[in-house]
Each structure stands twice: as C-alpha cells, then as structure tokens.
mmCIF file of C-alpha atoms in Angstrom:
data_model
loop_
_atom_site.group_PDB
_atom_site.id
_atom_site.type_symbol
_atom_site.label_atom_id
_atom_site.label_comp_id
_atom_site.label_asym_id
_atom_site.label_seq_id
_atom_site.Cartn_x
_atom_site.Cartn_y
_atom_site.Cartn_z
ATOM 1 C CA MET A 129 10.477 10.338 1.764
ATOM 2 C CA SER A 130 12.131 7.160 0.580
ATOM 3 C CA ARG A 131 10.211 4.034 -0.321
ATOM 4 C CA THR A 132 11.686 2.293 2.709
ATOM 5 C CA GLN A 133 10.361 5.034 4.973
ATOM 6 C CA SER A 134 6.920 5.311 3.394
ATOM 7 C CA SER A 135 6.063 1.699 2.583
ATOM 8 C CA PRO A 136 5.017 -1.054 4.956
ATOM 9 C CA ALA A 137 6.625 -4.439 4.576
ATOM 10 C CA GLY A 138 5.412 -6.136 1.425
ATOM 11 C CA ALA A 139 3.904 -2.994 -0.143
ATOM 12 C CA ASP A 140 5.918 -3.420 -3.347
ATOM 13 C CA GLY A 141 3.775 -5.212 -5.890
ATOM 14 C CA GLN A 142 0.545 -5.064 -3.882
ATOM 15 C CA VAL A 143 -2.576 -4.730 -6.003
ATOM 16 C CA VAL A 144 -4.438 -1.468 -5.393
ATOM 17 C CA VAL A 145 -7.657 -0.203 -6.985
ATOM 18 C CA VAL A 146 -8.317 3.545 -7.066
ATOM 19 C CA THR A 147 -11.615 4.880 -8.378
ATOM 20 C CA GLY A 148 -11.777 8.431 -9.681
ATOM 21 C CA ALA A 149 -8.122 7.993 -10.596
ATOM 22 C CA SER A 150 -7.970 10.339 -13.590
ATOM 23 C CA GLY A 151 -7.815 13.569 -11.587
ATOM 24 C CA GLY A 152 -7.519 15.236 -8.198
ATOM 25 C CA VAL A 153 -7.142 13.103 -5.077
ATOM 26 C CA GLY A 154 -7.587 9.857 -7.010
ATOM 27 C CA ARG A 155 -4.807 10.828 -9.410
ATOM 28 C CA ALA A 156 -2.436 11.828 -6.602
ATOM 29 C CA THR A 157 -3.247 8.651 -4.660
ATOM 30 C CA ALA A 158 -2.675 6.372 -7.644
ATOM 31 C CA ARG A 159 0.667 8.043 -8.322
ATOM 32 C CA ALA A 160 1.699 7.699 -4.662
ATOM 33 C CA PHE A 161 0.916 3.976 -4.674
ATOM 34 C CA GLY A 162 2.848 3.676 -7.947
ATOM 35 C CA ALA A 163 5.876 5.247 -6.269
ATOM 36 C CA ARG A 164 5.842 2.330 -3.821
ATOM 37 C CA GLY A 165 5.944 -0.185 -6.646
ATOM 38 C CA ALA A 166 2.285 -1.153 -6.446
ATOM 39 C CA ARG A 167 0.215 -2.615 -9.271
ATOM 40 C CA VAL A 168 -2.484 -0.002 -9.590
ATOM 41 C CA ALA A 169 -5.841 -0.405 -11.313
ATOM 42 C CA LEU A 170 -7.128 3.034 -12.245
ATOM 43 C CA VAL A 171 -10.911 3.220 -12.533
ATOM 44 C CA ALA A 172 -12.378 6.389 -14.024
ATOM 45 C CA ARG A 173 -14.232 7.912 -16.941
ATOM 46 C CA GLY A 174 -12.360 9.932 -19.554
ATOM 47 C CA GLU A 175 -9.834 8.358 -21.887
ATOM 48 C CA GLU A 176 -7.233 11.140 -21.938
ATOM 49 C CA GLY A 177 -7.135 11.763 -18.195
ATOM 50 C CA LEU A 178 -7.070 8.038 -17.517
ATOM 51 C CA ALA A 179 -4.233 7.425 -19.976
ATOM 52 C CA ARG A 180 -2.116 10.218 -18.499
ATOM 53 C CA ALA A 181 -2.826 8.986 -14.963
ATOM 54 C CA ALA A 182 -1.573 5.548 -16.003
ATOM 55 C CA ASP A 183 1.585 7.204 -17.339
ATOM 56 C CA ASP A 184 2.045 8.896 -13.948
ATOM 57 C CA VAL A 185 1.877 5.549 -12.147
ATOM 58 C CA ARG A 186 4.371 3.946 -14.535
ATOM 59 C CA ASP A 187 6.742 6.931 -14.354
ATOM 60 C CA ALA A 188 6.619 6.688 -10.556
ATOM 61 C CA GLY A 189 7.701 3.040 -10.682
ATOM 62 C CA GLY A 190 4.425 1.135 -10.515
ATOM 63 C CA THR A 191 2.346 -0.987 -12.868
ATOM 64 C CA ALA A 192 -0.847 0.569 -14.246
ATOM 65 C CA LEU A 193 -4.080 -0.933 -15.528
ATOM 66 C CA PRO A 194 -6.412 1.861 -16.726
ATOM 67 C CA LEU A 195 -10.112 0.945 -16.836
ATOM 68 C CA ASP A 196 -12.650 3.294 -18.407
ATOM 69 C CA ILE A 197 -15.574 2.619 -16.039
ATOM 70 C CA ASP A 198 -18.540 4.595 -14.711
ATOM 71 C CA VAL A 199 -18.802 3.552 -11.060
ATOM 72 C CA SER A 200 -22.559 4.128 -11.070
ATOM 73 C CA ASP A 201 -22.810 0.931 -13.191
ATOM 74 C CA HIS A 202 -22.463 -1.920 -10.690
ATOM 75 C CA THR A 203 -22.120 -4.600 -13.371
ATOM 76 C CA ALA A 204 -19.203 -2.698 -14.922
ATOM 77 C CA VAL A 205 -17.528 -2.351 -11.520
ATOM 78 C CA ASP A 206 -17.939 -6.070 -10.831
ATOM 79 C CA ALA A 207 -16.481 -6.921 -14.249
ATOM 80 C CA ALA A 208 -13.573 -4.558 -13.616
ATOM 81 C CA ALA A 209 -12.782 -6.293 -10.311
ATOM 82 C CA GLU A 210 -12.740 -9.672 -12.058
ATOM 83 C CA ARG A 211 -10.364 -8.344 -14.710
ATOM 84 C CA ILE A 212 -8.083 -6.761 -12.112
ATOM 85 C CA GLU A 213 -7.759 -10.058 -10.247
ATOM 86 C CA ARG A 214 -6.991 -11.892 -13.500
ATOM 87 C CA GLU A 215 -4.425 -9.430 -14.811
ATOM 88 C CA LEU A 216 -2.802 -7.969 -11.681
ATOM 89 C CA GLY A 217 -3.501 -10.492 -8.928
ATOM 90 C CA PRO A 218 -5.446 -10.520 -5.637
ATOM 91 C CA ILE A 219 -6.693 -7.076 -4.655
ATOM 92 C CA SER A 220 -5.066 -5.887 -1.425
ATOM 93 C CA VAL A 221 -6.443 -2.346 -1.199
ATOM 94 C CA TRP A 222 -9.529 -0.743 -2.727
ATOM 95 C CA VAL A 223 -9.765 3.065 -2.497
ATOM 96 C CA ASN A 224 -13.102 4.705 -3.328
ATOM 97 C CA VAL A 225 -12.658 8.311 -4.477
ATOM 98 C CA ALA A 226 -14.879 8.896 -7.535
ATOM 99 C CA PHE A 227 -17.614 11.500 -7.247
ATOM 100 C CA SER A 228 -19.652 14.017 -9.179
ATOM 101 C CA THR A 229 -21.790 16.885 -7.926
ATOM 102 C CA VAL A 230 -23.611 20.145 -8.617
ATOM 103 C CA PHE A 231 -22.787 23.545 -7.140
ATOM 104 C CA ALA A 232 -26.083 25.388 -6.703
ATOM 105 C CA PRO A 233 -28.745 26.223 -4.128
ATOM 106 C CA VAL A 234 -31.086 23.303 -3.460
ATOM 107 C CA ASN A 235 -34.006 24.838 -5.357
ATOM 108 C CA GLU A 236 -31.849 25.196 -8.472
ATOM 109 C CA VAL A 237 -30.741 21.548 -8.614
ATOM 110 C CA ARG A 238 -32.994 19.328 -10.726
ATOM 111 C CA ALA A 239 -34.246 16.012 -9.404
ATOM 112 C CA GLU A 240 -32.368 14.058 -12.071
ATOM 113 C CA GLU A 241 -29.158 15.872 -11.109
ATOM 114 C CA PHE A 242 -29.556 14.889 -7.456
ATOM 115 C CA ARG A 243 -30.107 11.319 -8.630
ATOM 116 C CA ARG A 244 -27.040 11.323 -10.867
ATOM 117 C CA ALA A 245 -24.761 12.829 -8.189
ATOM 118 C CA THR A 246 -26.034 10.243 -5.711
ATOM 119 C CA GLU A 247 -25.528 7.352 -8.130
ATOM 120 C CA VAL A 248 -21.902 8.333 -8.771
ATOM 121 C CA THR A 249 -20.836 9.627 -5.373
ATOM 122 C CA TYR A 250 -22.736 7.387 -2.958
ATOM 123 C CA LEU A 251 -23.672 4.295 -4.961
ATOM 124 C CA GLY A 252 -20.275 4.367 -6.684
ATOM 125 C CA PHE A 253 -18.705 3.813 -3.256
ATOM 126 C CA VAL A 254 -21.221 1.069 -2.492
ATOM 127 C CA HIS A 255 -20.526 -0.679 -5.809
ATOM 128 C CA GLY A 256 -16.775 -0.497 -5.276
ATOM 129 C CA THR A 257 -17.059 -1.766 -1.719
ATOM 130 C CA LEU A 258 -19.276 -4.702 -2.706
ATOM 131 C CA ALA A 259 -16.900 -5.674 -5.515
ATOM 132 C CA ALA A 260 -13.937 -5.516 -3.138
ATOM 133 C CA LEU A 261 -15.719 -7.582 -0.485
ATOM 134 C CA ARG A 262 -16.581 -10.350 -2.965
ATOM 135 C CA HIS A 263 -12.870 -10.920 -3.513
ATOM 136 C CA MET A 264 -11.477 -10.030 -0.088
ATOM 137 C CA GLU A 265 -13.858 -11.907 2.218
ATOM 138 C CA PRO A 266 -13.090 -15.414 0.875
ATOM 139 C CA ARG A 267 -9.392 -14.671 1.551
ATOM 140 C CA ASP A 268 -10.204 -13.007 4.889
ATOM 141 C CA ALA A 269 -7.791 -10.201 4.003
ATOM 142 C CA GLY A 270 -7.822 -6.766 2.413
ATOM 143 C CA THR A 271 -8.432 -3.100 3.104
ATOM 144 C CA ILE A 272 -11.118 -0.747 1.831
ATOM 145 C CA VAL A 273 -10.538 2.995 2.181
ATOM 146 C CA GLN A 274 -13.477 5.361 1.773
ATOM 147 C CA VAL A 275 -12.322 8.869 0.870
ATOM 148 C CA GLY A 276 -14.699 11.194 2.626
ATOM 149 C CA SER A 277 -14.810 14.832 3.625
ATOM 150 C CA ALA A 278 -15.535 17.075 6.562
ATOM 151 C CA LEU A 279 -18.839 17.447 4.692
ATOM 152 C CA ALA A 280 -19.648 13.812 5.534
ATOM 153 C CA TYR A 281 -20.677 15.234 8.912
ATOM 154 C CA ARG A 282 -21.345 18.895 8.204
ATOM 155 C CA GLY A 283 -23.629 20.071 5.392
ATOM 156 C CA ILE A 284 -22.833 23.459 3.870
ATOM 157 C CA PRO A 285 -24.773 25.706 1.494
ATOM 158 C CA LEU A 286 -24.480 25.257 -2.292
ATOM 159 C CA GLN A 287 -23.309 21.632 -1.964
ATOM 160 C CA ALA A 288 -26.430 19.726 -0.901
ATOM 161 C CA ALA A 289 -25.953 16.948 -3.489
ATOM 162 C CA TYR A 290 -22.355 16.305 -2.421
ATOM 163 C CA CYS A 291 -22.982 16.653 1.325
ATOM 164 C CA ALA A 292 -25.948 14.286 1.226
ATOM 165 C CA ALA A 293 -23.963 11.651 -0.659
ATOM 166 C CA LYS A 294 -21.009 11.933 1.721
ATOM 167 C CA HIS A 295 -23.341 11.640 4.726
ATOM 168 C CA ALA A 296 -24.752 8.475 3.135
ATOM 169 C CA ILE A 297 -21.251 7.039 2.662
ATOM 170 C CA GLN A 298 -20.500 7.737 6.322
ATOM 171 C CA GLY A 299 -23.560 5.786 7.471
ATOM 172 C CA PHE A 300 -22.887 2.941 5.045
ATOM 173 C CA ASN A 301 -19.272 2.705 6.175
ATOM 174 C CA GLU A 302 -20.170 2.627 9.881
ATOM 175 C CA SER A 303 -22.680 -0.181 9.313
ATOM 176 C CA LEU A 304 -20.159 -2.194 7.330
ATOM 177 C CA ARG A 305 -17.416 -1.686 9.905
ATOM 178 C CA CYS A 306 -19.660 -2.969 12.697
ATOM 179 C CA GLU A 307 -20.528 -6.052 10.645
ATOM 180 C CA LEU A 308 -16.857 -6.799 9.914
ATOM 181 C CA LEU A 309 -16.002 -6.426 13.603
ATOM 182 C CA HIS A 310 -18.890 -8.730 14.549
ATOM 183 C CA ALA A 311 -17.604 -11.363 12.119
ATOM 184 C CA LYS A 312 -14.012 -10.888 13.366
ATOM 185 C CA SER A 313 -13.146 -10.461 9.704
ATOM 186 C CA GLY A 314 -9.631 -10.010 8.407
ATOM 187 C CA VAL A 315 -11.005 -7.386 5.994
ATOM 188 C CA SER A 316 -10.612 -3.812 7.260
ATOM 189 C CA VAL A 317 -12.508 -0.664 6.331
ATOM 190 C CA THR A 318 -11.570 2.890 7.270
ATOM 191 C CA MET A 319 -12.528 6.394 6.165
ATOM 192 C CA VAL A 320 -10.433 9.504 5.514
ATOM 193 C CA GLN A 321 -12.169 12.866 5.980
ATOM 194 C CA LEU A 322 -10.624 15.599 3.834
ATOM 195 C CA PRO A 323 -10.511 19.425 3.816
ATOM 196 C CA GLY A 324 -10.819 21.842 0.878
ATOM 197 C CA LEU A 325 -8.432 20.725 -1.856
ATOM 198 C CA ASN A 326 -6.909 22.192 -4.999
ATOM 199 C CA THR A 327 -8.343 19.723 -7.517
ATOM 200 C CA PRO A 328 -9.765 20.091 -11.037
ATOM 201 C CA GLN A 329 -13.323 19.536 -9.796
ATOM 202 C CA PHE A 330 -13.826 23.290 -9.571
ATOM 203 C CA THR A 331 -12.986 23.569 -13.266
ATOM 204 C CA TRP A 332 -15.243 20.776 -14.487
ATOM 205 C CA VAL A 333 -18.037 20.490 -11.917
ATOM 206 C CA LYS A 334 -21.586 21.383 -12.928
ATOM 207 C CA SER A 335 -22.353 24.780 -11.447
ATOM 208 C CA ARG A 336 -25.129 27.352 -11.505
ATOM 209 C CA LEU A 337 -23.215 29.867 -9.412
ATOM 210 C CA PRO A 338 -22.523 33.309 -10.922
ATOM 211 C CA HIS A 339 -18.811 32.981 -10.162
ATOM 212 C CA ASN A 340 -16.520 30.016 -10.593
ATOM 213 C CA PRO A 341 -16.709 27.615 -7.614
ATOM 214 C CA ARG A 342 -13.680 27.254 -5.380
ATOM 215 C CA PRO A 343 -12.626 25.165 -2.360
ATOM 216 C CA VAL A 344 -13.297 26.479 1.112
ATOM 217 C CA ALA A 345 -10.101 27.956 2.543
ATOM 218 C CA PRO A 346 -7.581 26.925 3.746
ATOM 219 C CA VAL A 347 -6.763 24.961 0.611
ATOM 220 C CA TYR A 348 -4.504 21.898 0.568
ATOM 221 C CA GLN A 349 -2.787 20.209 -2.360
ATOM 222 C CA PRO A 350 -4.146 16.770 -3.326
ATOM 223 C CA GLU A 351 -0.818 15.174 -2.366
ATOM 224 C CA VAL A 352 -1.624 15.984 1.282
ATOM 225 C CA ALA A 353 -4.822 13.977 0.924
ATOM 226 C CA ALA A 354 -2.944 11.171 -0.846
ATOM 227 C CA ARG A 355 -0.522 10.851 2.079
ATOM 228 C CA GLY A 356 -3.489 10.536 4.399
ATOM 229 C CA VAL A 357 -5.068 7.860 2.199
ATOM 230 C CA LEU A 358 -1.871 5.796 2.003
ATOM 231 C CA TYR A 359 -1.389 5.983 5.751
ATOM 232 C CA ALA A 360 -4.977 4.861 6.293
ATOM 233 C CA ALA A 361 -4.467 1.964 3.879
ATOM 234 C CA ASP A 362 -1.376 0.920 5.844
ATOM 235 C CA HIS A 363 -3.074 1.375 9.248
ATOM 236 C CA PRO A 364 -6.748 0.524 8.657
ATOM 237 C CA ARG A 365 -7.646 -0.521 12.184
ATOM 238 C CA ARG A 366 -8.440 3.069 13.120
ATOM 239 C CA ARG A 367 -12.060 3.749 12.136
ATOM 240 C CA GLU A 368 -11.414 7.208 10.725
ATOM 241 C CA TYR A 369 -8.692 9.725 9.896
ATOM 242 C CA TRP A 370 -9.049 13.504 9.739
ATOM 243 C CA VAL A 371 -6.796 15.399 7.330
ATOM 244 C CA GLY A 372 -6.139 19.127 7.796
ATOM 245 C CA GLY A 373 -6.699 21.518 10.655
ATOM 246 C CA SER A 374 -9.819 22.888 8.984
ATOM 247 C CA THR A 375 -11.365 19.398 8.984
ATOM 248 C CA VAL A 376 -10.729 19.097 12.716
ATOM 249 C CA GLY A 377 -12.208 22.537 13.349
ATOM 250 C CA THR A 378 -15.288 21.839 11.243
ATOM 251 C CA LEU A 379 -16.026 18.469 12.821
ATOM 252 C CA LEU A 380 -15.509 19.692 16.377
ATOM 253 C CA GLY A 381 -17.601 22.798 15.682
ATOM 254 C CA ASP A 382 -20.403 20.647 14.305
ATOM 255 C CA LYS A 383 -20.265 18.362 17.334
ATOM 256 C CA PHE A 384 -20.318 21.042 20.020
ATOM 257 C CA ALA A 385 -21.983 24.086 18.412
ATOM 258 C CA PRO A 386 -23.934 23.025 15.308
ATOM 259 C CA GLY A 387 -26.460 25.862 15.518
ATOM 260 C CA LEU A 388 -23.713 28.468 15.753
ATOM 261 C CA LEU A 389 -21.975 26.814 12.798
ATOM 262 C CA ASP A 390 -25.227 27.014 10.783
ATOM 263 C CA ARG A 391 -25.267 30.779 11.213
ATOM 264 C CA TYR A 392 -21.565 31.158 10.513
ATOM 265 C CA LEU A 393 -21.825 29.183 7.257
ATOM 266 C CA ALA A 394 -24.974 31.065 6.221
ATOM 267 C CA ARG A 395 -22.978 34.263 6.551
ATOM 268 C CA THR A 396 -19.657 33.168 5.011
ATOM 269 C CA ALA A 397 -19.993 30.070 2.827
ATOM 270 C CA PHE A 398 -21.769 31.600 -0.172
ATOM 271 C CA LYS A 399 -18.921 34.003 -0.893
ATOM 272 C CA GLY A 400 -16.286 31.599 0.459
ATOM 273 C CA GLN A 401 -17.121 29.010 -2.206
ATOM 274 C CA GLN A 402 -16.899 31.349 -5.192
ATOM 275 C CA ALA A 403 -13.783 32.704 -6.877
ATOM 276 C CA ASP A 404 -13.449 36.319 -7.955
ATOM 277 C CA HIS A 405 -13.894 35.531 -11.650
ATOM 278 C CA ASP A 406 -17.072 34.591 -13.496
ATOM 279 C CA ARG A 407 -17.600 31.076 -14.738
ATOM 280 C CA ALA A 408 -16.902 30.844 -18.450
ATOM 281 C CA PRO A 409 -19.833 29.476 -20.480
ATOM 282 C CA SER A 410 -17.400 27.168 -22.291
ATOM 283 C CA GLN A 411 -16.217 25.413 -19.112
ATOM 284 C CA PRO A 412 -16.846 21.658 -19.092
ATOM 285 C CA ASP A 413 -19.454 19.862 -17.007
ATOM 286 C CA ASN A 414 -18.668 16.296 -15.933
ATOM 287 C CA LEU A 415 -21.965 15.324 -14.313
ATOM 288 C CA TRP A 416 -23.221 13.255 -17.253
ATOM 289 C CA LYS A 417 -20.066 12.708 -19.291
ATOM 290 C CA PRO A 418 -16.332 12.966 -18.504
ATOM 291 C CA ALA A 419 -14.665 16.330 -18.898
ATOM 292 C CA ASP A 420 -11.265 14.728 -19.477
ATOM 293 C CA GLN A 421 -12.266 12.647 -22.471
ATOM 294 C CA GLN A 422 -9.943 14.611 -24.768
ATOM 295 C CA GLN A 423 -8.062 16.787 -22.283
ATOM 296 C CA ASP A 424 -5.998 15.900 -19.229
ATOM 297 C CA TYR A 425 -6.581 18.128 -16.188
ATOM 298 C CA GLY A 426 -4.083 16.390 -13.904
ATOM 299 C CA ALA A 427 -4.210 16.262 -10.121
ATOM 300 C CA HIS A 428 -4.118 20.004 -9.404
ATOM 301 C CA GLY A 429 -6.732 22.671 -9.945
ATOM 302 C CA GLU A 430 -6.262 26.394 -10.459
ATOM 303 C CA PHE A 431 -5.451 27.306 -6.855
ATOM 304 C CA ASP A 432 -1.749 26.410 -6.698
ATOM 305 C CA ASP A 433 -0.885 29.943 -5.575
ATOM 306 C CA GLU A 434 -2.710 29.515 -2.262
ATOM 307 C CA ALA A 435 -2.659 25.748 -1.689
ATOM 308 C CA THR A 436 -0.320 24.324 0.931
ATOM 309 C CA LYS A 437 1.679 21.127 0.551
ATOM 310 C CA ARG A 438 1.798 20.445 4.290
ATOM 311 C CA SER A 439 -0.554 19.611 7.112
ATOM 312 C CA TYR A 440 0.913 19.673 10.599
ATOM 313 C CA GLN A 441 -2.332 18.153 11.863
ATOM 314 C CA LEU A 442 -1.854 15.192 9.512
ATOM 315 C CA TRP A 443 1.691 14.666 10.810
ATOM 316 C CA ALA A 444 0.425 14.814 14.374
ATOM 317 C CA SER A 445 -2.370 12.343 13.571
ATOM 318 C CA HIS A 446 0.139 9.887 12.152
ATOM 319 C CA HIS A 447 2.514 10.296 15.124
ATOM 320 C CA HIS A 448 0.057 10.498 18.023
ATOM 321 C CA GLY A 449 1.940 7.738 19.879
ATOM 322 C CA LEU A 450 5.200 9.692 19.692
ATOM 323 C CA LEU A 451 3.478 12.909 20.753
ATOM 324 C CA ALA A 452 1.821 11.143 23.684
ATOM 325 C CA ALA A 453 5.190 9.740 24.776
ATOM 326 C CA LEU A 454 6.820 13.185 24.507
ATOM 327 C CA GLY A 455 3.952 14.706 26.459
ATOM 328 C CA THR A 456 4.322 12.106 29.177
ATOM 329 C CA ALA A 457 8.080 12.669 29.316
ATOM 330 C CA ALA A 458 7.593 16.438 29.495
ATOM 331 C CA ALA A 459 5.026 16.052 32.280
ATOM 332 C CA ALA A 460 7.380 13.763 34.204
ATOM 333 C CA ALA A 461 10.243 16.212 33.767
ATOM 334 C CA GLY A 462 8.030 19.040 34.973
ATOM 335 C CA ALA A 463 6.928 17.047 38.009
ATOM 336 C CA ALA A 464 10.556 16.240 38.838
ATOM 337 C CA ALA A 465 11.483 19.908 38.567
ATOM 338 C CA VAL A 466 8.642 20.876 40.901
ATOM 339 C CA ALA A 467 9.720 18.182 43.374
ATOM 340 C CA ARG A 468 13.286 19.478 43.384
ATOM 341 C CA THR A 469 12.041 23.000 43.994
ATOM 342 C CA VAL A 470 9.877 21.842 46.907
ATOM 343 C CA ARG A 471 12.798 19.956 48.484
ATOM 344 C CA ARG A 472 14.875 23.103 48.408
#
C-alpha cells in the first residue's frame, strides 16, 4: 500500500511514541509509522534491540529517537515525554505496547513475579497514558492507543499474570474514555484487541512450562497487528477494534457462553500453548532485565512457517461502511428481483 493510500492527511512528520518498540508488535508498529514519514520515539529496554528498531524506522523513511526506558518507572516515562516534546515536537499519538509476563500455573508464579508483570504490563500503560495526557490535554488534541488482547476479556490457563494485567488495562481505559467524553475533550483514546501473534515473546518470556511456550493458534504476523494499530490511531473515535477472526470468536464466546469456554480452554489450552520442543535452559528471561540487551530478536518469533500475513476480519472491520452499503444494495437488488417475479 502506498503512503498516499495508508496515511491520513498530515501524517507525515507527526510525532508518535511507541512503548515496547524493540520487538514484536511494538517493533512492527514503529516501523509502519516510520514508513509514513513519522517522527517516532521508541521506548523500550535493551540497547541492541532498540538500536536496530531505530534503524528500521529510519530505513522505512521516518525519524527515530530511541529511549532506553523501563515503563514501570513513572518518573523515567515522564522525563522521556519531556525529551520527546523538546527534540521531536508535540506528541500526536502515544501507543502503549510494552509488557512482560510469566507462563506458568498460578501456584507456580511467585508473588514478586506477579508484581513485576503488573508493574510493567498494567502500570506501564498507566504511566504512558498519564505522560501523554499531560502534554495532550493542554492542546486539546492527541490520540492514545492501548494495545490489548482478546485476553483483556477472557482469562486463559497458564497466563494469569498477563490476563489480569490486560483486564486491568481494559477497565482503566474504559474509565478514562468516559471521562474524556464527559469533558468533551479533543484527546481520543481507543483500544486494539489482538489475537495470537508470532513475536519474540515466546523466546524470551519467563516460563516454567516443560515445553517452549507458543501463541494460541491461529497465529498472525505482527504486521497484521501493526495495521490494526495504525488504523485505530487514524480513526480513534471508535472505542475498540478487534483484530483477527480468533479474537472475534473468543470475545463472542466469552460473552454468550463463558462457562462452556472455561471447559473448552481447560481441555485444550494447556497443550495449545506449548510447542513440541522443550525449553532450552539457556533461553533468556526478560521479566527483570531485557533479553535484547546484546542481541536483536526483531519483530518476528519462531513461528513464521504457520503465521499468516492477512486478516480478512481486519479488512472487514476497517471497511464496515462499504460492506454495509454493499449489503444494502444486494438486499435492494434481491427485493427488486422478487418484485419482478411477483408481477409476472
């Protein structure tokens, strides 16, 4: 897709902040904004991954400002926002992506690990949002995108730390959105709920599973998520976007048959979240320190052979007006055909 097709008016040169930008969805999102000519501040831990992510943004045609920041430190996030405004200009879009977690049954996760995952994944979003609001509200303009998951609504086994944090983000985001609407604010907030993705998290996440963790199938490439994030940033008036058919299925199943879904996940999700191979003892663990300090893992994980680059559901979500018009036209044509048949 060309820049003209994918960018809204004035997107070139806009200032965008992406947390968790050194890998996975954050990396793909930062690169996609760079391809539109944006000035992108990349917030993440890990010098090597962050440096290579900045190279990606520059190679794509954007301007990059890499910032080695732990989002659990609110003073560091505030200082980063001040620096971004000084060096790049007024922040137009802030995208919260950064997270950390533990793959294990609840009774095998230590209290300090729950705390750490919550501080990064939930409070990291809160810190980023507060920093963005401090700069956006005086201007009465700006967009905050919270990158969520189907697991923001539906808890699954072996991911209690992540699911709980994503549920918390969902509640925080809904409260904030109501307050902005009440104030008739020019600042917008929206959330993008994602499916299972082929990202490096399954290589570097802390895990106590016997086999290497893996995303729940079907698996999508992080660029699919990035397209959803950019669309949400361009069209933030909708409260929420769902990416991937599996996200739609999970959220609808949880809404209408949560008890049945409990039993289904109890039966399938233990095996469905583990790869066939054992986890190597030498694999990194990024809960307390970055895994990409001296190695770049990129945007993709190890599941390229099964991950899809497309989501027909995402296309339909972004073109619901066109589909509604086509449906109306088809219904009208059908009614006309029936009328002609009756007249005969």
